[in-house]
Amino acid sequence: MIVYAEVEFIIQTAHSLKEKRAVLQRMITRTKQKFNVSIAEVDHQNVWQRTKLALVAVSSSKEAAEREINHALQFLQSNPSWEQLNVWRDYL
């Protein structure tokens, strides 16, 4: 089972692309290290206060993949540097 999620954040503290990328790279690296998911920025690369991330988890069961995505999303939401706007999921 493959679970795909897109999550959009606004980064109020970023005042440049450099500040945005510092926050983003730190969270992407930590998410990859802590959870069994693939993660990448898929939209708003040149907008300094907004980002859209895509996460993918692959597992033999829907429950396991869903659990991994949920844990990763909770971790991302816990970052005080940004605020979540939207979450979208798909199951393949």
C-alpha positions as a printed NumPy array, in Angstrom:
array([[ 0.   ,  0.   ,  0.   ],
       [ 1.201,  3.487, -0.86 ],
       [ 0.016,  6.535,  1.067],
       [ 0.718,  9.938, -0.494],
       [ 0.161, 13.198,  1.373],
       [ 0.683, 16.839,  0.512],
       [ 0.879, 19.419,  3.269],
       [ 1.137, 23.168,  2.867],
       [ 2.732, 25.484,  5.421],
       [ 3.164, 29.214,  5.833],
       [ 6.455, 30.265,  7.44 ],
       [ 5.753, 33.556,  9.215],
       [ 9.314, 33.925, 10.552],
       [11.011, 33.716,  7.139],
       [12.017, 37.025,  5.602],
       [14.037, 35.578,  2.725],
       [14.432, 32.403,  0.697],
       [17.586, 31.673,  2.684],
       [15.658, 31.7  ,  5.989],
       [12.863, 29.608,  4.503],
       [15.286, 26.998,  3.168],
       [17.082, 26.792,  6.517],
       [13.819, 25.899,  8.284],
       [12.727, 23.614,  5.461],
       [15.968, 21.662,  5.114],
       [16.192, 21.113,  8.869],
       [12.656, 19.691,  9.011],
       [13.026, 17.571,  5.86 ],
       [16.271, 16.037,  7.147],
       [14.831, 15.301, 10.592],
       [11.667, 13.803,  9.119],
       [13.675, 11.463,  6.874],
       [15.81 , 10.388,  9.834],
       [12.911,  9.759, 12.23 ],
       [10.286,  8.204,  9.956],
       [10.149,  5.713,  7.118],
       [ 8.862,  8.238,  4.554],
       [10.13 , 10.06 ,  1.501],
       [ 9.628, 13.818,  1.631],
       [10.298, 16.699, -0.776],
       [ 9.199, 20.256, -1.465],
       [ 6.9  , 20.128, -4.504],
       [ 5.583, 23.691, -4.832],
       [ 6.304, 27.305, -3.859],
       [10.079, 26.857, -4.163],
       [10.618, 30.554, -4.931],
       [ 8.089, 31.957, -2.449],
       [ 9.783, 32.822,  0.827],
       [ 6.875, 32.395,  3.258],
       [ 5.11 , 29.362,  1.828],
       [ 5.908, 25.734,  1.062],
       [ 4.163, 22.564, -0.052],
       [ 5.681, 19.233,  0.945],
       [ 4.882, 15.796, -0.43 ],
       [ 5.283, 12.711,  1.753],
       [ 5.096,  9.086,  0.638],
       [ 5.046,  5.931,  2.744],
       [ 5.099,  2.411,  1.313],
       [ 4.122, -0.622,  3.359],
       [ 2.521, -4.037,  3.05 ],
       [-0.573, -2.756,  4.89 ],
       [-2.614,  0.426,  4.655],
       [-2.581,  0.83 ,  8.436],
       [ 1.218,  0.769,  8.709],
       [ 1.685,  3.293,  5.878],
       [-1.055,  5.524,  7.292],
       [ 0.519,  5.379, 10.765],
       [ 3.934,  6.413,  9.398],
       [ 2.441,  9.335,  7.464],
       [ 0.436, 10.436, 10.53 ],
       [ 3.533, 10.398, 12.755],
       [ 5.527, 12.376, 10.183],
       [ 2.716, 14.93 ,  9.792],
       [ 2.431, 15.347, 13.566],
       [ 6.176, 15.919, 13.751],
       [ 6.028, 18.537, 10.976],
       [ 3.061, 20.278, 12.647],
       [ 4.964, 20.495, 15.931],
       [ 7.467, 22.968, 14.454],
       [ 6.694, 26.437, 15.888],
       [ 8.374, 28.137, 12.889],
       [ 5.431, 27.467, 10.603],
       [ 1.67 , 27.024, 10.486],
       [-0.133, 24.292,  8.568],
       [-2.608, 25.426,  5.92 ],
       [-3.818, 22.298,  4.079],
       [-3.364, 18.535,  4.079],
       [-4.367, 16.257,  1.205],
       [-4.019, 12.449,  1.095],
       [-4.318,  9.769, -1.529],
       [-4.096,  5.979, -1.325],
       [-2.633,  3.888, -4.14 ]])
